[in-house]
XYZ file of C-alpha atoms in Angstrom:
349
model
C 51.871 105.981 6.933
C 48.465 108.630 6.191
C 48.913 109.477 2.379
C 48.670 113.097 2.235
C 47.733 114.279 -1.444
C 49.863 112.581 -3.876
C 52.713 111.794 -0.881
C 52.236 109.794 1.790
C 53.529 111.174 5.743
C 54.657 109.007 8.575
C 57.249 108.887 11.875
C 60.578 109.067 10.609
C 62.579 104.972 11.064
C 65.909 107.023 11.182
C 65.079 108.329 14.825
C 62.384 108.861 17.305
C 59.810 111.138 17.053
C 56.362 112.135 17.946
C 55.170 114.453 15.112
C 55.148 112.784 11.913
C 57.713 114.351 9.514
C 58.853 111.623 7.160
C 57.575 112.404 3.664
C 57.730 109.722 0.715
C 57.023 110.391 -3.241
C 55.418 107.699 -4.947
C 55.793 109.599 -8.175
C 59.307 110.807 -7.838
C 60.721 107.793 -5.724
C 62.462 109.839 -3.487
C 61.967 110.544 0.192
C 62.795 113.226 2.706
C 62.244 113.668 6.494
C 62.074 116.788 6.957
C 63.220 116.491 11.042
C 66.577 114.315 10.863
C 67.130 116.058 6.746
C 67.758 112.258 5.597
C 66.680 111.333 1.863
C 67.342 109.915 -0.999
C 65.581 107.157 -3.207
C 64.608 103.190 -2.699
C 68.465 101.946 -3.223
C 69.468 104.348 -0.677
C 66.576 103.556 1.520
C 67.651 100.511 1.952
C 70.877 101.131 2.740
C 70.145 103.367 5.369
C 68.018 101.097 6.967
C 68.948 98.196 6.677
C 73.209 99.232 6.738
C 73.353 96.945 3.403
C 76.493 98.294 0.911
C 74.757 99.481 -2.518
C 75.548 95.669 -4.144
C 73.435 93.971 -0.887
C 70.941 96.284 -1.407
C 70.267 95.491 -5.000
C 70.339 91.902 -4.026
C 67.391 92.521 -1.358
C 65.397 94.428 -3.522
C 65.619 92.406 -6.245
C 64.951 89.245 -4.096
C 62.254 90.509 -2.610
C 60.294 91.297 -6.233
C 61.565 88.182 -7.629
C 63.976 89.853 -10.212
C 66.494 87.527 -11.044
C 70.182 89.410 -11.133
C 72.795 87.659 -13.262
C 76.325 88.565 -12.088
C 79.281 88.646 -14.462
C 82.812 87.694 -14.014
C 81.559 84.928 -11.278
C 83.753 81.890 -11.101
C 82.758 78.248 -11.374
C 84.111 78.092 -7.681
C 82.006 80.944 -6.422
C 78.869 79.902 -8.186
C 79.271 76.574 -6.285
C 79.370 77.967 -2.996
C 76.015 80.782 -3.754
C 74.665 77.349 -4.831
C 75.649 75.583 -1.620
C 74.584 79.064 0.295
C 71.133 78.577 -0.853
C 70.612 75.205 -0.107
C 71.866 75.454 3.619
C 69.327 78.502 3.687
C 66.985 76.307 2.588
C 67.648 73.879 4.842
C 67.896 75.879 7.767
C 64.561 76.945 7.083
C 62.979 74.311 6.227
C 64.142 72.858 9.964
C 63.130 76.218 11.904
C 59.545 75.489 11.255
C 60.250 72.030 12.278
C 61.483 72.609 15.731
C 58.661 75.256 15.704
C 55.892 72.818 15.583
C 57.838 70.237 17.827
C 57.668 73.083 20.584
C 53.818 74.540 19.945
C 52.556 71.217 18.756
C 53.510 68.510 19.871
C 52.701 66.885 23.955
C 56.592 66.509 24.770
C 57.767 70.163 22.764
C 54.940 71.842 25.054
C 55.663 69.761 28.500
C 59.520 70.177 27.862
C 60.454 72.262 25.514
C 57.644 75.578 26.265
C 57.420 75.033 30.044
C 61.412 75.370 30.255
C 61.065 78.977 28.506
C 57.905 79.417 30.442
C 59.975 78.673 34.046
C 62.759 80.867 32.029
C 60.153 84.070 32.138
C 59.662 84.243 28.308
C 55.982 84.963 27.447
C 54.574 83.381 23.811
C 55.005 86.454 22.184
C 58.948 86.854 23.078
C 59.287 82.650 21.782
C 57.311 83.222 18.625
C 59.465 86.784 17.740
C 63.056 84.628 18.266
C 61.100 81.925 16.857
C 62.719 79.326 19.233
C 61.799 75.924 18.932
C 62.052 72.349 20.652
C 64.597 69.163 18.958
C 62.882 65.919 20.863
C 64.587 63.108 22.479
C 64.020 60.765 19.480
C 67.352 60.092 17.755
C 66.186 60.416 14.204
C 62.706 62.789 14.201
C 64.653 65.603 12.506
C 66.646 63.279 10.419
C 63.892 61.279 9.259
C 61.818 64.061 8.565
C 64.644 66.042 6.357
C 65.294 62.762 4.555
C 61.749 61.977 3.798
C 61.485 65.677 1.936
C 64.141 64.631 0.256
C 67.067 67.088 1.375
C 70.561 65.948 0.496
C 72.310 63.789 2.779
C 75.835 65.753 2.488
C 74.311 69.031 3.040
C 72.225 68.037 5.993
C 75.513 67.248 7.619
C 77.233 70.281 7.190
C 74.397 72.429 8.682
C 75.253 70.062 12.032
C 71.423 69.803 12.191
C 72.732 65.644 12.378
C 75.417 63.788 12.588
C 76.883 60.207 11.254
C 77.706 58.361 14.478
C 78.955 54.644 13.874
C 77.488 54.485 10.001
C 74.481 56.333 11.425
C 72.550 59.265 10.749
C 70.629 61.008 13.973
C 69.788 64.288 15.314
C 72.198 66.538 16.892
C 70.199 68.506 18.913
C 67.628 65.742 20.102
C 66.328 66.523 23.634
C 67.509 70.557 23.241
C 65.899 73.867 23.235
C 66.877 75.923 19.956
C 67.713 79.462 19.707
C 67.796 80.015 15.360
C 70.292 82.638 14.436
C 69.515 85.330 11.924
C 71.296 87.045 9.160
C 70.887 91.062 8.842
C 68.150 89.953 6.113
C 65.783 87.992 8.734
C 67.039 84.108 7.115
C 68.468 81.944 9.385
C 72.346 80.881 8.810
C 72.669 78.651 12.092
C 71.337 77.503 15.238
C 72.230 76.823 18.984
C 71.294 74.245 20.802
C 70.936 74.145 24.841
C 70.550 70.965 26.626
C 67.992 70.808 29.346
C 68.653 67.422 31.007
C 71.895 67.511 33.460
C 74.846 65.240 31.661
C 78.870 66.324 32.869
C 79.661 64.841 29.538
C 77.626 66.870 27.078
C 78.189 70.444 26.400
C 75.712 73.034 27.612
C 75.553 74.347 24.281
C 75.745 72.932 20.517
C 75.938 75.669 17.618
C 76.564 74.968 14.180
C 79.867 74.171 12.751
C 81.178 76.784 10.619
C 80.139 77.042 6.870
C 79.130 79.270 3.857
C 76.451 80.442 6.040
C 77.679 80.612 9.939
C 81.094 82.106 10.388
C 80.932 82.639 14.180
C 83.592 85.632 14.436
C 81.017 87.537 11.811
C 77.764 86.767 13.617
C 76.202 88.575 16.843
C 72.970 86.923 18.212
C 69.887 88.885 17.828
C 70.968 91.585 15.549
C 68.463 91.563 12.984
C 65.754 92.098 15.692
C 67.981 94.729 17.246
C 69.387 96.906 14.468
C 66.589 98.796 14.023
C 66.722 100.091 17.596
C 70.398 100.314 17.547
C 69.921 102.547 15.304
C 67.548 104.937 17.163
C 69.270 104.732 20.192
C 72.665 105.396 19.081
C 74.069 102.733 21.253
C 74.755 99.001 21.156
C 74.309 96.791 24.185
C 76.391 93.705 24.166
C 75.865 90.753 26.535
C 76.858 87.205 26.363
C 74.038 85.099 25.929
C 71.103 83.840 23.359
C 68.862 84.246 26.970
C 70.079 87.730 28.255
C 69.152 88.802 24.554
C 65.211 87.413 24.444
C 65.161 88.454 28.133
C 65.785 92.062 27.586
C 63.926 91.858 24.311
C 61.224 91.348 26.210
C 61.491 93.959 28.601
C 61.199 96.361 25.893
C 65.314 96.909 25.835
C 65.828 96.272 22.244
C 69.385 97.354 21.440
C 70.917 94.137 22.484
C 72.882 91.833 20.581
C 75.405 88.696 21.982
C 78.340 87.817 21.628
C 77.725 83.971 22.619
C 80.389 84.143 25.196
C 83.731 84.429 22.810
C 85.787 87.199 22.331
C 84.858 90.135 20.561
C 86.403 90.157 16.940
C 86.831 92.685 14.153
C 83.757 91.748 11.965
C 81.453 91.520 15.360
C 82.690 95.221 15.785
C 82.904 96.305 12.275
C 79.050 95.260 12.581
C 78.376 97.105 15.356
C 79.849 100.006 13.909
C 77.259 99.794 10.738
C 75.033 101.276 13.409
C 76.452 102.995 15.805
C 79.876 104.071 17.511
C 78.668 103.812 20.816
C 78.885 100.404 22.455
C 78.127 99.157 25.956
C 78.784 95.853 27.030
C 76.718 94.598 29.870
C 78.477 91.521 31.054
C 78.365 89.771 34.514
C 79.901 90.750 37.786
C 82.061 87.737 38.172
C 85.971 87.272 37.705
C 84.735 85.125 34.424
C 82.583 88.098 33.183
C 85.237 90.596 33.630
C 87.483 89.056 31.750
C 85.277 88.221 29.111
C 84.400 91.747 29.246
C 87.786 92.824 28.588
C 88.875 90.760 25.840
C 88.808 92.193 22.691
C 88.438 95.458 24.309
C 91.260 96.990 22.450
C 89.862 95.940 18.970
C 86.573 97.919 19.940
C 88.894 101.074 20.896
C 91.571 100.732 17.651
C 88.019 100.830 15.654
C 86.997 104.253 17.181
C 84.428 102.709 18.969
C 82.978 104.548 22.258
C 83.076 102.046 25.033
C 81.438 101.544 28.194
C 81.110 98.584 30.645
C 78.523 97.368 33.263
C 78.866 94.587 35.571
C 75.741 92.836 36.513
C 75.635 92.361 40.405
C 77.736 89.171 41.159
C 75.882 86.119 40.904
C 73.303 87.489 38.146
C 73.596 87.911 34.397
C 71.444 90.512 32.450
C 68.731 87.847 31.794
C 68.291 86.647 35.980
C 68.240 90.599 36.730
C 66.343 92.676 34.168
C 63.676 89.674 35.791
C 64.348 90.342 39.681
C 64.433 93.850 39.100
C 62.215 94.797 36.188
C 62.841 96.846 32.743
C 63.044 100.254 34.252
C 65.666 99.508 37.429
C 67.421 97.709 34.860
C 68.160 100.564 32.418
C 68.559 102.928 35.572
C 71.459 100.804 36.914
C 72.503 100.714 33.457
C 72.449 104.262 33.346
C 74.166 104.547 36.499
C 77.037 102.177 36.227
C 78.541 102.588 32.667
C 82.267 102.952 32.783
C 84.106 104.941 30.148
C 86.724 102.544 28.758
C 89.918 103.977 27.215
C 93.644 102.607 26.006
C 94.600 103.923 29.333
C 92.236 102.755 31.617
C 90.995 99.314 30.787
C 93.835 97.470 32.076
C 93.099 98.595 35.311
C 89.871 97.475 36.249
């Protein structure tokens, strides 16, 4: 923002424009843009922007500034679980940066871990924004290192960053690429884990088992990079996966959140609606996408949400063709193929 006498003037983040008309009062603490009409003062700032209720936005703020807030009429219960809350964020933090430098610094994160984005079609700049990382083949790297720093055994198991296999502790995620997963607030409540070698026994995936952080119906990947965007676009774009997300990212489509492949549920929706009531979910062209497509469908509708579907071409998914065809196709075919969903007319695609 260009301060402008005692204000200062800058684009408006509520929606897009090219002539600056967003006005904020350092000495009345107020704002006003003067194209959209939206104002109001830091609290509701925040809310706006961030679609925090007036209680999370005190929170951030006062976070962020270091004010402490004491809550009344908190039980002993409840004050056990913020405790636990913290430590997993913490935790979860503490073992982002770690699978960070295993990717970026270390010879087997780069040969394994970066050249399997890098064959993927993800540039640096896409890995370092998702902040994806590398877990190496060693059974107890992670485990050792959390240990060593002194994190507490108990709580190191119920992130599912290890496990306790025959009396012992090791990594969960060893040999894995990790996609972190972000709160609206930027801190990471979980992570998913995809295996790169081929094994018919071990699941494609690993995420974290549910806690005080990661409740999986409540989560959709990639929103706090999204929701800004969201926001200015007046749509949603749903897809399935952590990839199709970072893919399209990438492209410059940034109204994209996942689902990780389950069913759509009332808080995933309820979240989408904080933004917008236009949704769009982008799903592949298979009988599998379809019906993963569908399900849920008439949650989205009972919560007055707008819907429209898109099949990807059969035998793609959003991440293989926003690559084959580029960003612009890919919005066009968007564009071109988005089929209003209603009560009446779902059930018969």
């Amino acid at each position: 923002m260009e301060k402008r006498g005692a204000n200062y003037l800058g684009n408006c983040p509520f929606h897009n424009e090219k002539t600056p008309s967003f006005t904020v009062s350092p000495s009345k603490e107020i704002y006003k843009c003067f194209g959209c009409g939206k104002s109001g003062n830091t609290i509701s700032f925040v809310m706006e922007h961030e679609k925090y209720s007036y209680v999370e936005a005190l929170k951030w703020l006062a976070n962020k500034y270091g004010i402490e807030v004491e809550e009344s009429f908190v039980s002993e219960e409840q004050k056990e679980q913020y405790q636990t809350a913290d430590s997993l964020f913490i935790i979860n933090s503490f073992a982002e940066k770690f699978f960070i430098d295993q990717l970026f610094k270390t010879e087997e994160g780069r040969d394994i871990g970066l050249s399997y984005f890098k064959e993927r079609g993800f540039r640096e700049g896409v890995i370092e924004k998702f902040r994806l990382g590398y877990s190496p083949e060693s059974r107890t790297a992670f485990t050792d290192e959390a240990l060593s720093q002194q994190y507490n055994r108990d709580l190191l198991l119920k992130t599912g960053l290890i496990a306790e296999r025959n009396g012992n502790l090791q990594d969960n995620y060893r040999g894995r690429v990790i996609f972190p997963i972000h709160n609206n607030s930027g801190k990471v409540i979980g992570f998913g884990a995809r295996i790169l070698k081929t094994n018919d026994k071990a699941p494609k995936y690993i995420n974290t088992p549910e806690n005080e952080l990661y409740v999986k119906s409540k989560i959709l990947y990639g929103s706090y990079f999204a929701r800004a965007a969201i926001d200015k676009a007046d749509e949603c774009l749903l897809v399935e996966g952590y990839t199709d997300v970072v893919s399209l990212h990438q492209a410059g489509i940034e109204n994209v959140v996942a689902s990780g492949g389950t069913s759509l549920t009332i808080d995933q929706l309820r979240l989408v609606r904080k933004y917008t009531n236009n949704l769009t979910i982008i799903y592949d062209g298979d009988s599998a996408g379809v019906k993963a497509a569908l399900r849920g469908l008439d949650l989205a509708l009972e919560e007055g949400l707008n819907v429209k579907l898109v099949l990807i071409p059969d035998g793609e998914d959003p991440d293989s063709y926003v690559n084959k065809v580029g960003a612009s196709a890919f919005v066009e075919f968007v564009n071109q193929h988005k089929k209003i969903l209603s009560c009446s007319s779902w059930s018969c695609l």
